[in-house]
Coordinates of C-alpha atoms and ligand atoms in Angstrom, one line a residue:
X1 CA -25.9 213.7 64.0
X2 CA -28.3 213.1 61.1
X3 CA -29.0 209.3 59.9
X4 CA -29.6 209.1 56.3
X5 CA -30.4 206.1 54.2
X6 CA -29.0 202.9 54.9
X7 CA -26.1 203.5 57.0
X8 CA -26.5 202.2 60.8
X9 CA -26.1 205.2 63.2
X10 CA -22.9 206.8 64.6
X11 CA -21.7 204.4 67.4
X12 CA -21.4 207.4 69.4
X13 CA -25.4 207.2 68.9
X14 CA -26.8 204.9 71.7
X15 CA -29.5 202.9 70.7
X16 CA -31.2 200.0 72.0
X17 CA -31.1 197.9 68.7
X18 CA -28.2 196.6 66.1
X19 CA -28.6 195.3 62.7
X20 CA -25.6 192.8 61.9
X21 CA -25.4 190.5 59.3
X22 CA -29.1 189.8 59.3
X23 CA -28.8 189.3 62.9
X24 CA -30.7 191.6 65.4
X25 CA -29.0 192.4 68.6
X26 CA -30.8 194.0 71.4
X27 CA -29.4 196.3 74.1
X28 CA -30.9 194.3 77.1
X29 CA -32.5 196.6 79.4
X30 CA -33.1 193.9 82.5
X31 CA -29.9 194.3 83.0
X32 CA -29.4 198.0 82.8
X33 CA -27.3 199.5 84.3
X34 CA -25.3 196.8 85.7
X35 CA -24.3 195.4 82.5
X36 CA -24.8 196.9 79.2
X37 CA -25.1 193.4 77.4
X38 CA -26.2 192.6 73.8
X39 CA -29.1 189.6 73.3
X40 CA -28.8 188.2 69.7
X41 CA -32.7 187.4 68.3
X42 CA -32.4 185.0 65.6
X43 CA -35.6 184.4 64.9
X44 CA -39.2 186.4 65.4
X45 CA -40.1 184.2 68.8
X46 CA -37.2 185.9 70.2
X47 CA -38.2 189.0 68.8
X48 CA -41.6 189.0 70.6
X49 CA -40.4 187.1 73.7
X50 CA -37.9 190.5 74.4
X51 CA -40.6 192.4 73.9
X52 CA -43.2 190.6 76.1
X53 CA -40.5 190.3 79.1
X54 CA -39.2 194.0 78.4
X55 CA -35.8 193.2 77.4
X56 CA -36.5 195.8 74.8
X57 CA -39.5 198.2 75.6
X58 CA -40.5 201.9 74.9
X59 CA -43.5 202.7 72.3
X60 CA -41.1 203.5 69.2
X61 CA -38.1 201.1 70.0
X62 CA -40.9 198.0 70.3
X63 CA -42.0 199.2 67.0
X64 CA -39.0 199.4 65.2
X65 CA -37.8 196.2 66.7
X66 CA -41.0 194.0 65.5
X67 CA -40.3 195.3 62.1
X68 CA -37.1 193.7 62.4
X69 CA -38.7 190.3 63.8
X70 CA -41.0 190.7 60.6
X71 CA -37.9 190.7 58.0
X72 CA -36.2 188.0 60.0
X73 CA -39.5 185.6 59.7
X74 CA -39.5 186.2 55.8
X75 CA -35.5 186.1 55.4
X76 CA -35.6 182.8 57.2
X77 CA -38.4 181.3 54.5
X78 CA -36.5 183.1 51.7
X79 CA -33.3 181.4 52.4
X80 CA -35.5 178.1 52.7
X81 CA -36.4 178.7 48.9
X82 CA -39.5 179.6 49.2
X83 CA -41.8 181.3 47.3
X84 CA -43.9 184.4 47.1
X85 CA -46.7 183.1 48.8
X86 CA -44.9 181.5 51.4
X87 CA -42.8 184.5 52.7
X88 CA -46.1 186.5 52.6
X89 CA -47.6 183.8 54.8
X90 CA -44.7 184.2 56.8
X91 CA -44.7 187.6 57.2
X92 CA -48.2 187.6 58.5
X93 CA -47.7 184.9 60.6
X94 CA -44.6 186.7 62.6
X95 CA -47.1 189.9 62.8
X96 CA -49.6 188.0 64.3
X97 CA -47.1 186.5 66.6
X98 CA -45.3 190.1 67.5
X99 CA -48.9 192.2 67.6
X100 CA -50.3 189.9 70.5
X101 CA -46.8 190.9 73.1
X102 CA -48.2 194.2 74.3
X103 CA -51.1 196.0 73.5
X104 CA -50.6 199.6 74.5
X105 CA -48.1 201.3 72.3
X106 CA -49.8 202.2 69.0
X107 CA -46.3 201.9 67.3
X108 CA -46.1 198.6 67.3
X109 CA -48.9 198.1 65.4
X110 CA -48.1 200.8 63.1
X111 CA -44.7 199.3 62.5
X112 CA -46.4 195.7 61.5
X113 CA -49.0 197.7 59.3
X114 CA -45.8 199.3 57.6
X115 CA -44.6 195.9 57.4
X116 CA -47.4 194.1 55.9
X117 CA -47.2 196.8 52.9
X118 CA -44.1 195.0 51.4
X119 CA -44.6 191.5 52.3
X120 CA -45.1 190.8 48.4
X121 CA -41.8 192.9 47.6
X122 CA -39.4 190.2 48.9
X123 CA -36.9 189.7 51.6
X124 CA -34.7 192.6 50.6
X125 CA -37.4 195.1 50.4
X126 CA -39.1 193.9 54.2
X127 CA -35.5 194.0 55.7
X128 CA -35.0 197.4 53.9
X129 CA -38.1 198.8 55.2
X130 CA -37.5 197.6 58.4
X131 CA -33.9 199.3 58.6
X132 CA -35.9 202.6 57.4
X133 CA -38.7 202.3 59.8
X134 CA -35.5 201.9 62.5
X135 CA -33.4 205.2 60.6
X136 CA -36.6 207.0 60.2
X137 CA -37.8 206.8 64.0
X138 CA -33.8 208.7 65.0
X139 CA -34.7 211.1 62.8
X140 CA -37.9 212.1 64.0
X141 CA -36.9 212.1 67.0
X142 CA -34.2 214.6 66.7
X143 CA -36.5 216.9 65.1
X144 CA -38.6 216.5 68.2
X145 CA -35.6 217.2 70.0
X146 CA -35.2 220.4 68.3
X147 CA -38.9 221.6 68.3
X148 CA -38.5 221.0 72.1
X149 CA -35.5 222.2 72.8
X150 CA -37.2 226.0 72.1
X151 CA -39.6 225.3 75.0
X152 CA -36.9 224.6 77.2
X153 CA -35.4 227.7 79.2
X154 CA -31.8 228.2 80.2
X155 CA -31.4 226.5 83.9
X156 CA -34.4 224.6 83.6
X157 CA -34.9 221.4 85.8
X158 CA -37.3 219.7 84.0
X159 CA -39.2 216.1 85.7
X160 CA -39.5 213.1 83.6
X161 CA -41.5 209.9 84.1
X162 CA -40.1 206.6 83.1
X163 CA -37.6 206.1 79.7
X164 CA -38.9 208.0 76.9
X165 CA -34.9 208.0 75.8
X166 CA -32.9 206.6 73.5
X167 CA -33.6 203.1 75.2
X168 CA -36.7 203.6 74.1
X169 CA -36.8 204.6 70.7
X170 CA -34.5 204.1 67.2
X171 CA -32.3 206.2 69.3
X172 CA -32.1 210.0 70.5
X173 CA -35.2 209.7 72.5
X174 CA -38.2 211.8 72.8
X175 CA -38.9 213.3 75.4
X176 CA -34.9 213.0 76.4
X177 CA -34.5 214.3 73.0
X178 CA -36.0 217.5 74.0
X179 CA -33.5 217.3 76.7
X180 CA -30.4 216.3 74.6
X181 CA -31.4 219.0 71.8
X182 CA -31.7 221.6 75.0
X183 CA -28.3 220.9 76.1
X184 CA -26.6 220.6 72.7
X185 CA -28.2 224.3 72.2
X186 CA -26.2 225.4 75.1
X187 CA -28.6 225.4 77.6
X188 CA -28.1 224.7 81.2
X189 CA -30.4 221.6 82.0
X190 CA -31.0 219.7 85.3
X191 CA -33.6 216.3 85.1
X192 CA -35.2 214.6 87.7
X193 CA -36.1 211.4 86.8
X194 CA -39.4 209.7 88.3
X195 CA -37.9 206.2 89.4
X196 CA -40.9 204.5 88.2
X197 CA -41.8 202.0 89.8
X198 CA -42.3 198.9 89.7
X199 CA -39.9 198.2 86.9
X200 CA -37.5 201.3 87.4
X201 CA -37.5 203.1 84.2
X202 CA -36.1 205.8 85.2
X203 CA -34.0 205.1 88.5
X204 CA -32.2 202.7 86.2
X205 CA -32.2 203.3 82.7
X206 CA -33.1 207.3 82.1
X207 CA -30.5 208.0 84.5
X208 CA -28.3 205.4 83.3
X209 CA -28.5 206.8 79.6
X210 CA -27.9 210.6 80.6
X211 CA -25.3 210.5 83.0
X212 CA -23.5 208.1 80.2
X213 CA -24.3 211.4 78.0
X214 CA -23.1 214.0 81.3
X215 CA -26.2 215.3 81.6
X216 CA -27.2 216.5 84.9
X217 CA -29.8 213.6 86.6
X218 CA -31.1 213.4 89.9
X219 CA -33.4 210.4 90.6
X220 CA -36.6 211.3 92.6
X221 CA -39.1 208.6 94.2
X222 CA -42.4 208.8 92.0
X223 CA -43.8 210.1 95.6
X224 CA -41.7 213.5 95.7
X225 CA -42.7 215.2 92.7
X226 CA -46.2 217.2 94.3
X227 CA -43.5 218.2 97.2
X228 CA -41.3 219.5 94.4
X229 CA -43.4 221.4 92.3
X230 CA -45.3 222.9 95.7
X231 CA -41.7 224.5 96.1
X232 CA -41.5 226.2 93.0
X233 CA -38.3 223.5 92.3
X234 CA -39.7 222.0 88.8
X235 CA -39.9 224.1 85.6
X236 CA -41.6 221.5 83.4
X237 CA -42.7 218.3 82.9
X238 CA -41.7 216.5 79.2
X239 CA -43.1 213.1 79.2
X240 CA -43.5 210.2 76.1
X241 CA -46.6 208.5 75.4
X242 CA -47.5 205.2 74.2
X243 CA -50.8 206.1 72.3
X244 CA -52.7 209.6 72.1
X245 CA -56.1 209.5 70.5
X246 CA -57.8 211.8 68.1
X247 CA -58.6 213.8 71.2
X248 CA -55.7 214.6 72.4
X249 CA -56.0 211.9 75.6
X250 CA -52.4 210.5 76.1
X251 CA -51.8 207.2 77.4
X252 CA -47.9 206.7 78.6
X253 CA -46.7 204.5 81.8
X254 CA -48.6 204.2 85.0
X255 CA -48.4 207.4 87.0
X256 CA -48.2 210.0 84.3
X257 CA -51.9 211.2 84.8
X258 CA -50.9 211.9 88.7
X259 CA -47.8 214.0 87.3
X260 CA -50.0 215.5 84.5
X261 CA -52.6 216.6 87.4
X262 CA -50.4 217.6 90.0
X263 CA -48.5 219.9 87.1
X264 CA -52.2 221.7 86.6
X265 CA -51.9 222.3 90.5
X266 CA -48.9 224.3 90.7
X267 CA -49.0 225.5 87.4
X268 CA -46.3 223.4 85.9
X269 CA -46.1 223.2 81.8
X270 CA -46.8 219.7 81.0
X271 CA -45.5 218.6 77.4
X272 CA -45.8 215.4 75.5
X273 CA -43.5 214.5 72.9
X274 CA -44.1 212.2 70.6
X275 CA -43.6 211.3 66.7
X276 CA -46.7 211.1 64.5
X277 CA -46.3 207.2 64.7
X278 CA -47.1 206.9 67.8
X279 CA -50.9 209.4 67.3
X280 CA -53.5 207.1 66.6
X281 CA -56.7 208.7 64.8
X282 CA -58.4 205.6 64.5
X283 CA -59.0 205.9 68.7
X284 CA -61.2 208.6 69.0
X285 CA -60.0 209.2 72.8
X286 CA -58.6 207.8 75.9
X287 CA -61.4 205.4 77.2
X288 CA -61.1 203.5 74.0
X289 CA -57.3 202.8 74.3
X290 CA -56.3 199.8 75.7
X291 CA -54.4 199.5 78.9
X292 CA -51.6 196.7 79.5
X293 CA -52.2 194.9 82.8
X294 CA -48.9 193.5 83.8
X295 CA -48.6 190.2 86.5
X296 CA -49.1 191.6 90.0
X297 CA -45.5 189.3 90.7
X298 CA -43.4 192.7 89.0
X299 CA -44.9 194.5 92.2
X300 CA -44.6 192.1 95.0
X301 CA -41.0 191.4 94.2
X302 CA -37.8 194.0 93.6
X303 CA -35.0 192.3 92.6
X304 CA -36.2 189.1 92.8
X305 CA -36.9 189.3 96.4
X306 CA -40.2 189.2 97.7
X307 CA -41.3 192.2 99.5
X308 CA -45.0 192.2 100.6
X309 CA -46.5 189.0 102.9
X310 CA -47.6 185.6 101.3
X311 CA -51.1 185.6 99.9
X312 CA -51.9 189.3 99.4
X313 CA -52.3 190.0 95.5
X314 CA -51.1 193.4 93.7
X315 CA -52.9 195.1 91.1
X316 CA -50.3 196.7 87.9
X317 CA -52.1 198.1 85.5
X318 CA -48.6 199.7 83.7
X319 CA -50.6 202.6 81.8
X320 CA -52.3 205.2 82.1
X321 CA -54.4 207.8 80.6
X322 CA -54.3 211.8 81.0
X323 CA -57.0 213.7 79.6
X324 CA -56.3 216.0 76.9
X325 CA -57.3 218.9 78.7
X326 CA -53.8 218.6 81.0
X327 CA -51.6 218.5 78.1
X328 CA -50.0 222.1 77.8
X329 CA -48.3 221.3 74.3
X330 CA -48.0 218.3 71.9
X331 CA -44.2 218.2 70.6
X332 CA -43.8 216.1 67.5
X333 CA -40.9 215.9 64.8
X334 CA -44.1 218.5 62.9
X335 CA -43.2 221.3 65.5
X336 CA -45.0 222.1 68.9
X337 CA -48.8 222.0 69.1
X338 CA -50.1 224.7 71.6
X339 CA -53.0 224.7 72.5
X340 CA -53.8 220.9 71.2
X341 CA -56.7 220.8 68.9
X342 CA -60.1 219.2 70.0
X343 CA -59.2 216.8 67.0
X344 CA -55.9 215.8 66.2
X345 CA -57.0 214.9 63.0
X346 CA -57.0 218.3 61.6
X347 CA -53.1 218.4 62.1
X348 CA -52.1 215.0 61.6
X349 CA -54.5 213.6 58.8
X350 CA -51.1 211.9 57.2
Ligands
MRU1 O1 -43.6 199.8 79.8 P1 -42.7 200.6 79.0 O2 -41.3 200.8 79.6 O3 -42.6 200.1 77.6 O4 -43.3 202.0 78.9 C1 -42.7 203.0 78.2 C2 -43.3 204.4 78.4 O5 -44.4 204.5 79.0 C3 -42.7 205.5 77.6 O6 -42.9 206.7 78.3 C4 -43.3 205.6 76.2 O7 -43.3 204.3 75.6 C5 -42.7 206.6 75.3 S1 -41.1 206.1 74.9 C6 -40.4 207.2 73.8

């Protein structure tokens, strides 16, 4: 269903985020899929504490959400009575604040840019252009959807690393966009979903949001999929990404190179979908991207219970980076990119 202007999205439209009554309510996702339960931010600490501990995560949805921590740090000074200066000082304050919570997805940053744009416009126009950032991001990615959908063939199974679903973004998803878009084309569609470990992306919430949509999921250990393509049992690969550089080099979560690589190896399609927020030309390719280290602790444990023996550290870094040259087709709310430029300026210079 398309989202136009203001409105909030069909309820029948899961997303991870709410807008109510200048409140921002987040969909928390350490709790998925026990309990589908709603965190109320208040201010922009909370905004950047969710994101920093994951409670809300995903490259678009951490964008979209930090726009809404922006509006709440300048509606708070606002309703304080104060003036232009001070709810600019405010706004840049919150966006230094929300910029230093994770450092891989490019959309964050893009949403505070966006942001800083209408600091001197006021409190209406920074919570309006953070509800449009929101609106604008479902949009997209049902075009991305659609783009995909026409690389998708009837009975496909296609493999999927982590959440790059409506959890994940305004709402839709993208690479389970492509997915959802396939299906509501009429296609039949099967998914495995990576689990992902260590934090269970997809084991909790990519299966979680498409067998609450009735689309067919099986969850596979992050181990299985060479086996799997070896026996001619995966059709495609559609991942997200997190940042893809001028070149073409796509960094998305830990684990996506080996997928990427092993895809080469059986001859696997291997698509990356993505809106143009998320393409960042100012990083001229993958080495120059920078990669989230997350606390060894989110390995050692599962479920709060500590699996490995006292003293021996883990390493996590929770990104990584695959080379242009394994990426069979770009898929952004523009269309589908096949073959990927050496530049990705020359199709994506707004
Ligand atoms: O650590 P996460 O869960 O924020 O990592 C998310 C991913 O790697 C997704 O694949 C990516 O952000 C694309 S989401 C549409």
């Amino acid at each position: 269903m398309p989202v136009d202007g203001m409105r909030p999205p069909s309820t029948a439209l899961l997303t991870p985020l709410r807008w109510e009554d200048g409140r921002l309510l987040l969909l928390d996702q350490l709790r998925l899929p026990a309990e589908a339960r709603w965190l109320a931010c208040d201010d922009e600490l909370a905004v950047a504490d969710a994101i920093r501990t994951m409670v809300v995560r995903g490259a678009p949805a951490i964008g979209c959400v930090a726009a809404f921590g922006v509006a709440l740090a300048v509606r708070r000074r606002a309703d304080a009575g104060g003036n232009s200066a001070e709810l600019i000082a405010a706004g840049e304050a919150a966006i230094t604040q929300l910029g230093a919570t994770r450092p891989t997805a490019v959309n964050l940053f893009w949403a505070l840019a966006e942001m800083r744009a209408v600091l001197p416009l006021g409190a209406d126009a920074v919570t309006q252009r953070a509800l449009a950032i929101w609106h604008d991001d479902i949009d997209r990615c049902q075009k991305i959807g659609r783009a995909g959908a026409e690389l998708i063939p009837d009975g496909a199974t296609i493999l999927t690393h982590c959440n790059a679903g409506a959890l994940a973004t305004g709402g839709y998803g993208t690479a389970l966009g492509v997915v959802r878009a396939a299906v509501a084309a009429g296609k039949r569609v099967r998914v495995l979903a990576d689990e992902t470990r260590p934090f269970l992306q997809g084991a909790r919430l990519t299966a979680w949001e498409l067998a609450r949509d009735g689309i067919d999921v099986t969850i596979l250990p992050d181990v299985a999929a060479g086996w799997l393509m070896r026996r001619g049992e995966v059709t495609c690969v559609v991942v997200g990404a997190d940042r893809i550089a001028r070149s073409g080099d796509v960094a998305n979560k830990i684990g996506t190179y080996t997928l990427a690589v092993l895809a080469r190896e059986h001859g696997v399609p291997f698509y990356v979908a993505a809106p143009r927020s998320t393409i960042d030309l100012a990083t001229p390719d993958g080495a120059a991207i920078p990669i989230e280290e997350r606390s060894g602790d989110e390995v050692l444990s599962f479920a709060g219970v500590r699996i490995a023996p006292a003293g021996v550290p883990a390493r996590y870094p929770a990104f990584d980076v695959t080379p242009a040259a394994l990426v069979t087709a770009l898929i952004t709310e523009r269309g589908v990119s096949l073959p990927l430029p050496p530049d990705l300026s020359v199709l994506f210079d707004t």
